[in-house]
PDB file of C-alpha atoms and ligand atoms in Angstrom:
ATOM      1  CA  MET A   1      83.852  73.632 243.905  1.00 97.00           C
ATOM      2  CA  GLU A   2      80.553  73.381 245.751  1.00 98.00           C
ATOM      3  CA  THR A   3      77.547  74.609 243.796  1.00 98.00           C
ATOM      4  CA  ARG A   4      74.186  75.757 245.122  1.00 98.00           C
ATOM      5  CA  ARG A   5      70.791  76.409 243.612  1.00 98.00           C
ATOM      6  CA  PHE A   6      70.703  80.085 242.649  1.00 98.00           C
ATOM      7  CA  GLY A   7      67.236  81.079 243.835  1.00 97.00           C
ATOM      8  CA  PRO A   8      64.341  80.551 241.447  1.00 97.00           C
ATOM      9  CA  THR A   9      66.663  80.187 238.437  1.00 97.00           C
ATOM     10  CA  GLY A  10      67.290  76.609 239.563  1.00 95.00           C
ATOM     11  CA  ARG A  11      70.861  76.965 238.223  1.00 98.00           C
ATOM     12  CA  ALA A  12      73.707  75.282 240.114  1.00 98.00           C
ATOM     13  CA  VAL A  13      76.130  78.140 240.805  1.00 98.00           C
ATOM     14  CA  ALA A  14      79.530  78.173 242.533  1.00 98.00           C
ATOM     15  CA  ALA A  15      79.115  79.042 246.214  1.00 98.00           C
ATOM     16  CA  VAL A  16      82.447  80.897 246.169  1.00 98.00           C
ATOM     17  CA  GLY A  17      82.585  83.289 243.243  1.00 98.00           C
ATOM     18  CA  GLN A  18      84.721  86.216 242.183  1.00 98.00           C
ATOM     19  CA  GLY A  19      84.141  89.942 242.644  1.00 98.00           C
ATOM     20  CA  THR A  20      85.742  92.471 240.305  1.00 98.00           C
ATOM     21  CA  TRP A  21      85.339  95.938 241.826  1.00 98.00           C
ATOM     22  CA  MET A  22      88.518  98.029 241.359  1.00 97.00           C
ATOM     23  CA  MET A  23      90.186  95.449 239.135  1.00 98.00           C
ATOM     24  CA  GLU A  24      91.015  98.203 236.645  1.00 97.00           C
ATOM     25  CA  ALA A  25      94.034  99.045 238.825  1.00 96.00           C
ATOM     26  CA  ASP A  26      96.093  96.186 237.324  1.00 97.00           C
ATOM     27  CA  PRO A  27      94.345  94.618 234.305  1.00 98.00           C
ATOM     28  CA  ARG A  28      97.014  91.956 233.643  1.00 97.00           C
ATOM     29  CA  ALA A  29      96.945  90.725 237.222  1.00 98.00           C
ATOM     30  CA  ALA A  30      93.135  90.810 237.142  1.00 98.00           C
ATOM     31  CA  VAL A  31      92.905  88.655 234.006  1.00 98.00           C
ATOM     32  CA  ALA A  32      95.361  86.120 235.469  1.00 98.00           C
ATOM     33  CA  ALA A  33      93.491  86.021 238.787  1.00 98.00           C
ATOM     34  CA  LEU A  34      90.076  85.646 237.158  1.00 98.00           C
ATOM     35  CA  ARG A  35      91.328  82.821 234.905  1.00 98.00           C
ATOM     36  CA  LYS A  36      92.890  81.044 237.880  1.00 98.00           C
ATOM     37  CA  GLY A  37      89.551  81.359 239.653  1.00 98.00           C
ATOM     38  CA  LEU A  38      87.762  79.794 236.680  1.00 98.00           C
ATOM     39  CA  ASP A  39      90.306  76.933 236.710  1.00 98.00           C
ATOM     40  CA  LEU A  40      89.404  76.358 240.363  1.00 98.00           C
ATOM     41  CA  GLY A  41      85.664  76.358 239.677  1.00 98.00           C
ATOM     42  CA  MET A  42      84.925  79.925 240.835  1.00 98.00           C
ATOM     43  CA  THR A  43      82.710  80.389 237.812  1.00 98.00           C
ATOM     44  CA  HIS A  44      80.307  82.864 239.454  1.00 98.00           C
ATOM     45  CA  VAL A  45      81.731  86.176 238.251  1.00 98.00           C
ATOM     46  CA  ASP A  46      80.293  89.467 239.468  1.00 98.00           C
ATOM     47  CA  THR A  47      80.818  92.793 237.740  1.00 98.00           C
ATOM     48  CA  ALA A  48      78.976  96.064 237.022  1.00 98.00           C
ATOM     49  CA  GLU A  49      78.878  98.843 234.451  1.00 98.00           C
ATOM     50  CA  MET A  50      79.942 101.176 237.272  1.00 98.00           C
ATOM     51  CA  TYR A  51      83.293  99.465 237.920  1.00 98.00           C
ATOM     52  CA  GLY A  52      86.057 101.534 236.382  1.00 98.00           C
ATOM     53  CA  SER A  53      83.301 103.221 234.298  1.00 98.00           C
ATOM     54  CA  GLY A  54      83.066 100.114 232.088  1.00 98.00           C
ATOM     55  CA  ARG A  55      86.776  99.267 232.088  1.00 98.00           C
ATOM     56  CA  VAL A  56      86.309  96.336 234.478  1.00 98.00           C
ATOM     57  CA  GLU A  57      83.683  94.751 232.212  1.00 98.00           C
ATOM     58  CA  GLU A  58      86.256  94.905 229.390  1.00 98.00           C
ATOM     59  CA  ILE A  59      88.815  93.179 231.620  1.00 98.00           C
ATOM     60  CA  VAL A  60      86.273  90.503 232.556  1.00 98.00           C
ATOM     61  CA  GLY A  61      85.491  90.093 228.833  1.00 98.00           C
ATOM     62  CA  GLU A  62      89.165  89.479 228.161  1.00 98.00           C
ATOM     63  CA  ALA A  63      89.461  86.966 231.020  1.00 98.00           C
ATOM     64  CA  LEU A  64      86.389  85.100 229.782  1.00 97.00           C
ATOM     65  CA  ALA A  65      87.291  85.097 226.081  1.00 95.00           C
ATOM     66  CA  ALA A  66      86.892  81.513 224.807  1.00 90.00           C
ATOM     67  CA  ARG A  67      85.859  80.492 228.346  1.00 95.00           C
ATOM     68  CA  ARG A  68      82.302  81.811 228.508  1.00 97.00           C
ATOM     69  CA  GLU A  69      80.604  78.390 228.692  1.00 95.00           C
ATOM     70  CA  GLY A  70      79.979  77.260 232.246  1.00 94.00           C
ATOM     71  CA  VAL A  71      80.393  80.765 233.686  1.00 98.00           C
ATOM     72  CA  PHE A  72      77.570  82.391 235.647  1.00 98.00           C
ATOM     73  CA  LEU A  73      78.145  85.994 234.632  1.00 98.00           C
ATOM     74  CA  VAL A  74      76.461  88.798 236.566  1.00 98.00           C
ATOM     75  CA  SER A  75      76.466  92.517 235.834  1.00 98.00           C
ATOM     76  CA  LYS A  76      74.528  95.496 237.164  1.00 98.00           C
ATOM     77  CA  VAL A  77      72.780  98.540 235.792  1.00 98.00           C
ATOM     78  CA  LEU A  78      73.348 101.859 237.543  1.00 98.00           C
ATOM     79  CA  PRO A  79      70.162 103.238 239.146  1.00 98.00           C
ATOM     80  CA  SER A  80      70.604 106.477 237.166  1.00 98.00           C
ATOM     81  CA  ASN A  81      70.390 104.433 233.922  1.00 98.00           C
ATOM     82  CA  ALA A  82      67.504 102.237 235.083  1.00 98.00           C
ATOM     83  CA  SER A  83      64.658 103.742 233.039  1.00 98.00           C
ATOM     84  CA  TYR A  84      63.085 101.322 230.534  1.00 98.00           C
ATOM     85  CA  GLU A  85      65.163 102.478 227.550  1.00 98.00           C
ATOM     86  CA  GLY A  86      68.217 103.207 229.714  1.00 98.00           C
ATOM     87  CA  THR A  87      68.264  99.676 231.117  1.00 98.00           C
ATOM     88  CA  VAL A  88      68.033  98.056 227.686  1.00 98.00           C
ATOM     89  CA  ARG A  89      70.801 100.328 226.376  1.00 98.00           C
ATOM     90  CA  ALA A  90      73.041  99.798 229.439  1.00 98.00           C
ATOM     91  CA  CYS A  91      72.695  96.030 229.117  1.00 98.00           C
ATOM     92  CA  GLU A  92      73.631  96.076 225.434  1.00 98.00           C
ATOM     93  CA  GLN A  93      76.702  98.171 226.230  1.00 98.00           C
ATOM     94  CA  SER A  94      77.696  95.781 229.036  1.00 98.00           C
ATOM     95  CA  LEU A  95      77.311  92.813 226.672  1.00 98.00           C
ATOM     96  CA  ALA A  96      79.609  94.480 224.129  1.00 98.00           C
ATOM     97  CA  ARG A  97      82.275  95.247 226.753  1.00 98.00           C
ATOM     98  CA  LEU A  98      81.986  91.721 228.141  1.00 98.00           C
ATOM     99  CA  ARG A  99      82.209  90.249 224.595  1.00 98.00           C
ATOM    100  CA  THR A 100      79.211  88.022 225.198  1.00 98.00           C
ATOM    101  CA  ASP A 101      75.656  87.686 223.913  1.00 98.00           C
ATOM    102  CA  ARG A 102      74.031  87.152 227.313  1.00 98.00           C
ATOM    103  CA  LEU A 103      74.273  87.721 231.042  1.00 98.00           C
ATOM    104  CA  ASP A 104      73.279  84.937 233.390  1.00 98.00           C
ATOM    105  CA  CYS A 105      71.866  87.479 235.823  1.00 98.00           C
ATOM    106  CA  TYR A 106      71.382  91.257 235.585  1.00 98.00           C
ATOM    107  CA  LEU A 107      70.945  93.345 238.715  1.00 98.00           C
ATOM    108  CA  LEU A 108      69.701  96.799 239.623  1.00 98.00           C
ATOM    109  CA  HIS A 109      72.777  98.043 241.556  1.00 98.00           C
ATOM    110  CA  TRP A 110      70.773  99.809 244.286  1.00 98.00           C
ATOM    111  CA  PRO A 111      67.291 101.311 244.652  1.00 97.00           C
ATOM    112  CA  GLY A 112      67.065 104.558 242.676  1.00 96.00           C
ATOM    113  CA  ASN A 113      64.609 107.096 241.342  1.00 96.00           C
ATOM    114  CA  HIS A 114      63.356 105.288 238.243  1.00 98.00           C
ATOM    115  CA  ALA A 115      60.142 103.305 238.791  1.00 97.00           C
ATOM    116  CA  LEU A 116      60.929  99.673 239.545  1.00 98.00           C
ATOM    117  CA  GLU A 117      58.095  98.810 237.132  1.00 98.00           C
ATOM    118  CA  ASP A 118      60.109 100.366 234.268  1.00 98.00           C
ATOM    119  CA  THR A 119      63.382  98.659 235.216  1.00 98.00           C
ATOM    120  CA  PHE A 120      61.728  95.269 235.550  1.00 98.00           C
ATOM    121  CA  ARG A 121      59.800  95.740 232.283  1.00 98.00           C
ATOM    122  CA  ALA A 122      63.189  96.246 230.621  1.00 98.00           C
ATOM    123  CA  PHE A 123      64.589  93.192 232.405  1.00 98.00           C
ATOM    124  CA  GLU A 124      61.634  91.156 231.072  1.00 98.00           C
ATOM    125  CA  LYS A 125      62.246  92.385 227.525  1.00 98.00           C
ATOM    126  CA  LEU A 126      65.955  91.567 227.811  1.00 98.00           C
ATOM    127  CA  ARG A 127      65.045  88.115 229.091  1.00 98.00           C
ATOM    128  CA  LYS A 128      62.570  87.562 226.248  1.00 98.00           C
ATOM    129  CA  ASP A 129      65.293  88.566 223.771  1.00 98.00           C
ATOM    130  CA  GLY A 130      67.771  86.132 225.361  1.00 98.00           C
ATOM    131  CA  LYS A 131      70.145  88.920 226.438  1.00 98.00           C
ATOM    132  CA  ILE A 132      69.757  88.064 230.102  1.00 98.00           C
ATOM    133  CA  LEU A 133      68.745  84.704 231.558  1.00 98.00           C
ATOM    134  CA  SER A 134      67.552  86.027 234.938  1.00 98.00           C
ATOM    135  CA  TYR A 135      67.486  89.207 236.975  1.00 98.00           C
ATOM    136  CA  GLY A 136      67.741  90.437 240.540  1.00 98.00           C
ATOM    137  CA  VAL A 137      68.547  93.379 242.759  1.00 98.00           C
ATOM    138  CA  SER A 138      71.260  94.664 245.054  1.00 98.00           C
ATOM    139  CA  ASN A 139      71.213  96.661 248.308  1.00 98.00           C
ATOM    140  CA  PHE A 140      67.478  96.053 248.812  1.00 98.00           C
ATOM    141  CA  ASP A 141      66.137  95.843 252.386  1.00 97.00           C
ATOM    142  CA  VAL A 142      63.121  93.684 253.317  1.00 97.00           C
ATOM    143  CA  ASP A 143      60.455  96.292 252.481  1.00 97.00           C
ATOM    144  CA  GLU A 144      62.132  96.880 249.094  1.00 97.00           C
ATOM    145  CA  MET A 145      62.289  93.127 248.471  1.00 98.00           C
ATOM    146  CA  GLU A 146      58.558  92.840 249.238  1.00 98.00           C
ATOM    147  CA  LYS A 147      57.926  95.511 246.615  1.00 98.00           C
ATOM    148  CA  ALA A 148      60.335  93.943 244.115  1.00 98.00           C
ATOM    149  CA  VAL A 149      58.561  90.588 244.316  1.00 98.00           C
ATOM    150  CA  ARG A 150      55.160  92.308 244.063  1.00 98.00           C
ATOM    151  CA  VAL A 151      56.252  94.156 240.901  1.00 98.00           C
ATOM    152  CA  ALA A 152      58.164  91.285 239.251  1.00 98.00           C
ATOM    153  CA  GLY A 153      55.808  88.485 240.281  1.00 95.00           C
ATOM    154  CA  ALA A 154      56.761  85.479 242.381  1.00 89.00           C
ATOM    155  CA  GLY A 155      59.706  83.469 241.100  1.00 96.00           C
ATOM    156  CA  ASN A 156      61.227  86.273 239.047  1.00 98.00           C
ATOM    157  CA  VAL A 157      63.648  87.994 241.435  1.00 98.00           C
ATOM    158  CA  ALA A 158      66.650  85.658 241.482  1.00 98.00           C
ATOM    159  CA  CYS A 159      68.825  87.313 244.121  1.00 98.00           C
ATOM    160  CA  ASN A 160      69.650  90.236 246.330  1.00 98.00           C
ATOM    161  CA  GLN A 161      73.332  91.188 246.559  1.00 98.00           C
ATOM    162  CA  VAL A 162      74.150  92.823 249.897  1.00 98.00           C
ATOM    163  CA  LEU A 163      76.966  93.758 252.280  1.00 98.00           C
ATOM    164  CA  TYR A 164      77.709  90.773 254.526  1.00 98.00           C
ATOM    165  CA  HIS A 165      80.872  89.803 256.400  1.00 98.00           C
ATOM    166  CA  VAL A 166      81.768  88.612 259.899  1.00 98.00           C
ATOM    167  CA  GLU A 167      81.912  92.152 261.255  1.00 97.00           C
ATOM    168  CA  GLU A 168      78.712  93.281 259.469  1.00 97.00           C
ATOM    169  CA  ARG A 169      75.903  90.823 260.088  1.00 97.00           C
ATOM    170  CA  ALA A 170      72.881  93.142 259.911  1.00 97.00           C
ATOM    171  CA  VAL A 171      71.304  91.031 257.137  1.00 98.00           C
ATOM    172  CA  GLU A 172      70.905  88.127 259.551  1.00 98.00           C
ATOM    173  CA  HIS A 173      68.139  89.862 261.517  1.00 97.00           C
ATOM    174  CA  ALA A 174      65.440  89.976 258.855  1.00 97.00           C
ATOM    175  CA  LEU A 175      66.734  90.001 255.263  1.00 98.00           C
ATOM    176  CA  LEU A 176      68.487  86.631 255.261  1.00 98.00           C
ATOM    177  CA  PRO A 177      65.527  84.801 256.887  1.00 98.00           C
ATOM    178  CA  TRP A 178      63.248  86.548 254.356  1.00 98.00           C
ATOM    179  CA  CYS A 179      65.409  85.349 251.435  1.00 98.00           C
ATOM    180  CA  GLU A 180      65.468  81.826 252.882  1.00 98.00           C
ATOM    181  CA  ALA A 181      61.659  81.827 253.200  1.00 98.00           C
ATOM    182  CA  HIS A 182      61.232  83.074 249.606  1.00 98.00           C
ATOM    183  CA  GLY A 183      63.948  80.892 248.044  1.00 97.00           C
ATOM    184  CA  ILE A 184      65.878  83.945 246.811  1.00 98.00           C
ATOM    185  CA  ALA A 185      69.683  83.859 246.673  1.00 98.00           C
ATOM    186  CA  LEU A 186      71.544  86.252 248.984  1.00 98.00           C
ATOM    187  CA  VAL A 187      74.902  87.153 247.486  1.00 98.00           C
ATOM    188  CA  ALA A 188      77.360  88.457 250.103  1.00 98.00           C
ATOM    189  CA  TYR A 189      79.458  91.324 248.752  1.00 98.00           C
ATOM    190  CA  SER A 190      82.638  92.577 250.436  1.00 98.00           C
ATOM    191  CA  PRO A 191      82.813  89.253 252.333  1.00 98.00           C
ATOM    192  CA  PHE A 192      86.240  90.334 253.665  1.00 98.00           C
ATOM    193  CA  GLY A 193      84.997  93.774 254.692  1.00 96.00           C
ATOM    194  CA  GLN A 194      86.565  95.274 251.567  1.00 94.00           C
ATOM    195  CA  GLY A 195      90.057  94.383 252.735  1.00 84.00           C
ATOM    196  CA  LYS A 196      89.475  95.255 256.411  1.00 91.00           C
ATOM    197  CA  PHE A 197      89.750  91.675 257.599  1.00 97.00           C
ATOM    198  CA  PRO A 198      89.961  91.154 261.413  1.00 97.00           C
ATOM    199  CA  SER A 199      93.549  91.344 262.629  1.00 95.00           C
ATOM    200  CA  PRO A 200      94.946  88.122 264.178  1.00 94.00           C
ATOM    201  CA  ARG A 201      95.637  90.224 267.279  1.00 93.00           C
ATOM    202  CA  SER A 202      91.944  91.049 267.810  1.00 94.00           C
ATOM    203  CA  ALA A 203      89.717  88.734 269.875  1.00 93.00           C
ATOM    204  CA  GLY A 204      87.628  87.862 266.821  1.00 96.00           C
ATOM    205  CA  GLY A 205      90.732  87.333 264.713  1.00 97.00           C
ATOM    206  CA  GLN A 206      92.043  84.886 267.302  1.00 97.00           C
ATOM    207  CA  THR A 207      88.792  82.914 267.250  1.00 98.00           C
ATOM    208  CA  LEU A 208      89.078  82.663 263.468  1.00 98.00           C
ATOM    209  CA  GLU A 209      92.703  81.517 263.827  1.00 98.00           C
ATOM    210  CA  GLU A 210      91.763  78.780 266.327  1.00 97.00           C
ATOM    211  CA  ILE A 211      88.937  77.450 264.167  1.00 98.00           C
ATOM    212  CA  ALA A 212      91.120  77.564 261.069  1.00 98.00           C
ATOM    213  CA  ARG A 213      93.876  75.655 262.857  1.00 98.00           C
ATOM    214  CA  ALA A 214      91.425  72.930 263.905  1.00 98.00           C
ATOM    215  CA  HIS A 215      90.481  72.430 260.219  1.00 98.00           C
ATOM    216  CA  GLY A 216      94.003  72.809 258.871  1.00 97.00           C
ATOM    217  CA  THR A 217      92.824  75.830 256.912  1.00 98.00           C
ATOM    218  CA  THR A 218      93.034  79.643 257.028  1.00 98.00           C
ATOM    219  CA  PRO A 219      91.062  82.325 258.925  1.00 98.00           C
ATOM    220  CA  ARG A 220      89.732  83.792 255.669  1.00 98.00           C
ATOM    221  CA  ARG A 221      88.346  80.446 254.598  1.00 98.00           C
ATOM    222  CA  ALA A 222      86.756  80.021 258.026  1.00 98.00           C
ATOM    223  CA  ALA A 223      85.175  83.482 257.702  1.00 98.00           C
ATOM    224  CA  LEU A 224      83.708  82.625 254.274  1.00 98.00           C
ATOM    225  CA  ALA A 225      82.432  79.278 255.621  1.00 98.00           C
ATOM    226  CA  PHE A 226      80.676  81.170 258.426  1.00 98.00           C
ATOM    227  CA  LEU A 227      78.769  83.253 255.840  1.00 98.00           C
ATOM    228  CA  LEU A 228      77.994  80.176 253.741  1.00 98.00           C
ATOM    229  CA  ARG A 229      76.235  78.343 256.581  1.00 97.00           C
ATOM    230  CA  SER A 230      72.859  79.349 255.111  1.00 98.00           C
ATOM    231  CA  PRO A 231      72.167  77.405 251.900  1.00 97.00           C
ATOM    232  CA  VAL A 232      70.866  80.520 250.081  1.00 98.00           C
ATOM    233  CA  VAL A 233      74.128  82.455 250.574  1.00 98.00           C
ATOM    234  CA  PHE A 234      76.856  82.894 247.925  1.00 98.00           C
ATOM    235  CA  VAL A 235      80.109  84.833 248.478  1.00 98.00           C
ATOM    236  CA  ILE A 236      81.997  86.881 245.876  1.00 98.00           C
ATOM    237  CA  PRO A 237      85.386  87.870 247.321  1.00 98.00           C
ATOM    238  CA  LYS A 238      87.481  90.041 245.023  1.00 98.00           C
ATOM    239  CA  ALA A 239      91.105  88.993 244.613  1.00 98.00           C
ATOM    240  CA  SER A 240      93.514  90.262 242.000  1.00 97.00           C
ATOM    241  CA  GLN A 241      96.391  88.143 243.306  1.00 98.00           C
ATOM    242  CA  VAL A 242      96.499  84.507 242.238  1.00 98.00           C
ATOM    243  CA  GLY A 243      97.542  83.379 245.724  1.00 98.00           C
ATOM    244  CA  HIS A 244      94.482  85.072 247.200  1.00 98.00           C
ATOM    245  CA  VAL A 245      92.224  83.396 244.637  1.00 98.00           C
ATOM    246  CA  GLU A 246      93.660  80.000 245.554  1.00 98.00           C
ATOM    247  CA  GLU A 247      93.065  80.648 249.225  1.00 98.00           C
ATOM    248  CA  ASN A 248      89.493  81.790 248.662  1.00 98.00           C
ATOM    249  CA  ALA A 249      88.568  78.810 246.473  1.00 98.00           C
ATOM    250  CA  GLY A 250      89.575  76.566 249.381  1.00 98.00           C
ATOM    251  CA  ALA A 251      86.605  77.814 251.428  1.00 98.00           C
ATOM    252  CA  SER A 252      84.372  75.613 249.308  1.00 97.00           C
ATOM    253  CA  GLY A 253      83.032  72.648 251.232  1.00 94.00           C
ATOM    254  CA  LEU A 254      84.445  73.791 254.587  1.00 97.00           C
ATOM    255  CA  GLU A 255      81.818  73.019 257.228  1.00 96.00           C
ATOM    256  CA  LEU A 256      82.013  74.544 260.692  1.00 98.00           C
ATOM    257  CA  SER A 257      80.662  72.667 263.702  1.00 98.00           C
ATOM    258  CA  LEU A 258      77.827  74.126 265.788  1.00 98.00           C
ATOM    259  CA  PRO A 259      80.250  75.055 268.635  1.00 98.00           C
ATOM    260  CA  GLU A 260      82.516  76.803 266.097  1.00 98.00           C
ATOM    261  CA  VAL A 261      79.580  78.765 264.689  1.00 98.00           C
ATOM    262  CA  ALA A 262      78.563  79.674 268.258  1.00 98.00           C
ATOM    263  CA  ALA A 263      82.118  80.823 269.041  1.00 98.00           C
ATOM    264  CA  LEU A 264      82.147  83.090 265.942  1.00 98.00           C
ATOM    265  CA  ASP A 265      78.680  84.341 266.838  1.00 97.00           C
ATOM    266  CA  ARG A 266      80.072  85.474 270.210  1.00 97.00           C
ATOM    267  CA  ALA A 267      83.298  86.838 268.726  1.00 97.00           C
ATOM    268  CA  PHE A 268      81.481  88.927 266.074  1.00 97.00           C
ATOM    269  CA  PRO A 269      78.125  89.892 267.650  1.00 96.00           C
ATOM    270  CA  ARG A 270      75.471  90.718 265.078  1.00 95.00           C
ATOM    271  CA  GLY A 271      74.244  93.695 267.138  1.00 94.00           C
ATOM    272  CA  GLU A 272      70.775  95.218 267.208  1.00 94.00           C
ATOM    273  CA  PRO A 273      68.404  95.085 264.220  1.00 92.00           C
ATOM    274  CA  ARG A 274      69.158  98.047 261.952  1.00 94.00           C
ATOM    275  CA  PRO A 275      68.515  99.188 258.393  1.00 91.00           C
ATOM    276  CA  LEU A 276      70.505  97.451 255.676  1.00 93.00           C
ATOM    277  CA  PRO A 277      74.022  98.921 255.641  1.00 88.00           C
ATOM    278  CA  THR A 278      75.689  99.670 252.302  1.00 80.00           C
ATOM    279  CA  LEU A 279      79.187 100.674 251.296  1.00 74.00           C
TER     280      LEU A 279
HETATM  281  P1  NAP B   1      86.297  92.085 249.524  1.00 91.64           P
HETATM  282  O1  NAP B   1      86.116  90.969 248.573  1.00 91.64           O
HETATM  283  O2  NAP B   1      85.664  92.005 250.876  1.00 91.64           O
HETATM  284  O3  NAP B   1      87.859  92.408 249.742  1.00 91.64           O
HETATM  285  C1  NAP B   1      88.715  92.605 248.658  1.00 91.64           C
HETATM  286  C2  NAP B   1      90.103  92.837 249.226  1.00 91.64           C
HETATM  287  O4  NAP B   1      90.515  91.664 249.941  1.00 91.64           O
HETATM  288  C3  NAP B   1      91.146  93.093 248.147  1.00 91.64           C
HETATM  289  O5  NAP B   1      92.032  94.064 248.657  1.00 91.64           O
HETATM  290  C4  NAP B   1      91.863  91.754 248.019  1.00 91.64           C
HETATM  291  O6  NAP B   1      93.217  91.865 247.670  1.00 91.64           O
HETATM  292  C5  NAP B   1      91.759  91.234 249.430  1.00 91.64           C
HETATM  293  N1  NAP B   1      91.784  89.763 249.466  1.00 91.64           N
HETATM  294  C6  NAP B   1      90.981  88.910 248.783  1.00 91.64           C
HETATM  295  N2  NAP B   1      91.287  87.633 249.074  1.00 91.64           N
HETATM  296  C7  NAP B   1      92.313  87.704 249.962  1.00 91.64           C
HETATM  297  C8  NAP B   1      93.082  86.709 250.636  1.00 91.64           C
HETATM  298  N3  NAP B   1      92.824  85.403 250.461  1.00 91.64           N
HETATM  299  N4  NAP B   1      94.080  87.122 251.466  1.00 91.64           N
HETATM  300  C9  NAP B   1      94.343  88.445 251.662  1.00 91.64           C
HETATM  301  N5  NAP B   1      93.632  89.426 251.060  1.00 91.64           N
HETATM  302  C10 NAP B   1      92.634  89.052 250.211  1.00 91.64           C
HETATM  303  O7  NAP B   1      85.798  93.486 248.902  1.00 91.64           O
HETATM  304  P2  NAP B   1      84.950  93.993 247.683  1.00 91.64           P
HETATM  305  O8  NAP B   1      85.738  94.020 246.445  1.00 91.64           O
HETATM  306  O9  NAP B   1      84.309  95.258 248.158  1.00 91.64           O
HETATM  307  O10 NAP B   1      83.726  92.947 247.539  1.00 91.64           O
HETATM  308  C11 NAP B   1      83.742  91.833 246.693  1.00 91.64           C
HETATM  309  C12 NAP B   1      82.911  92.056 245.443  1.00 91.64           C
HETATM  310  O11 NAP B   1      81.545  92.312 245.754  1.00 91.64           O
HETATM  311  C13 NAP B   1      83.310  93.302 244.625  1.00 91.64           C
HETATM  312  O12 NAP B   1      84.544  93.135 243.970  1.00 91.64           O
HETATM  313  C14 NAP B   1      82.106  93.469 243.758  1.00 91.64           C
HETATM  314  O13 NAP B   1      82.122  92.534 242.682  1.00 91.64           O
HETATM  315  C15 NAP B   1      80.992  93.166 244.750  1.00 91.64           C
HETATM  316  N6  NAP B   1      80.442  94.385 245.412  1.00 91.64           N
HETATM  317  C16 NAP B   1      79.152  94.731 245.164  1.00 91.64           C
HETATM  318  C17 NAP B   1      78.616  95.873 245.755  1.00 91.64           C
HETATM  319  C18 NAP B   1      77.191  96.250 245.481  1.00 91.64           C
HETATM  320  O14 NAP B   1      76.773  97.360 245.829  1.00 91.64           O
HETATM  321  N7  NAP B   1      76.417  95.365 244.881  1.00 91.64           N
HETATM  322  C19 NAP B   1      79.393  96.675 246.622  1.00 91.64           C
HETATM  323  C20 NAP B   1      80.696  96.268 246.877  1.00 91.64           C
HETATM  324  C21 NAP B   1      81.209  95.124 246.283  1.00 91.64           C
HETATM  325  P3  NAP B   1      93.808  91.648 246.172  1.00 91.64           P
HETATM  326  O15 NAP B   1      92.849  92.276 245.214  1.00 91.64           O
HETATM  327  O16 NAP B   1      95.144  92.325 246.248  1.00 91.64           O
HETATM  328  O17 NAP B   1      93.958  90.161 245.914  1.00 91.64           O
END
């Protein structure tokens, strides 16, 4: 599995990780899928207190039991909990559900009403206490990232987790170049459009098929490779079926040629600059 430097943390983190949203639907399948992913080097595991109202963190805790070493574990605090005390409490509850003593990265799930100063002060305390090793944000646009870095100080915001897939490339206009310039990781969530992957009958789907065929691989791997062409990008597809996990892991190391990137650029136009889309 290819690893990349995760922003200012300097940690080498799997480029293709594992999402966990909605994994509460079938806990046994989820545990098996997550463990298969770990076997294949997909050690970047993304979860959140919001998922299944805490149930998903418990499932992740089960999957990681006795396998915590070498995992880059990420969770997120809900904006409604992100006061100073609320953030510290939410993190401790996440740690208990995840059966671990630390998170590798802790994110604010999206911008909310609590002052960022308070949330980040809590993140700093959690870091000082060894309960989190780094922190970042999610669903922040460029102006919000500017503020986050101003509040946290340079080198302290590890990542921004945002919606990014072949059919939703808004981040490429300003946010991705901004993250590249500031050395901040951009983690692409819903990299398969939350299950709405281009049909092989569509023009874009056919372009993916052709490129995949040329590499002896699959359209989904080609789509992930397209997102991973910037060195600051990480992808966290969610798969609760072992076969899907195996397919997704195979995107690691797949390099598209410049003409292939240009063909995908034409097939999935990024459109006009627009505010950061969210789910
Ligand atoms: P996604 O990863 O784009 O798509 C997940 C869907 O794709 C599932 O139905 C899954 O099926 C299917 N799938 C995965 N691999 C496949 C394959 N190789 N072949 C066929 N189908 C495949 O959607 P997502 O869950 O929205 O996003 C990924 C992760 O990003 C989340 O789980 C979560 O951790 C994170 N996220 C963060 C935010 C945020 O606000 N920060 C928002 C959304 C998501 P199976 O499950 O049946 O395998």
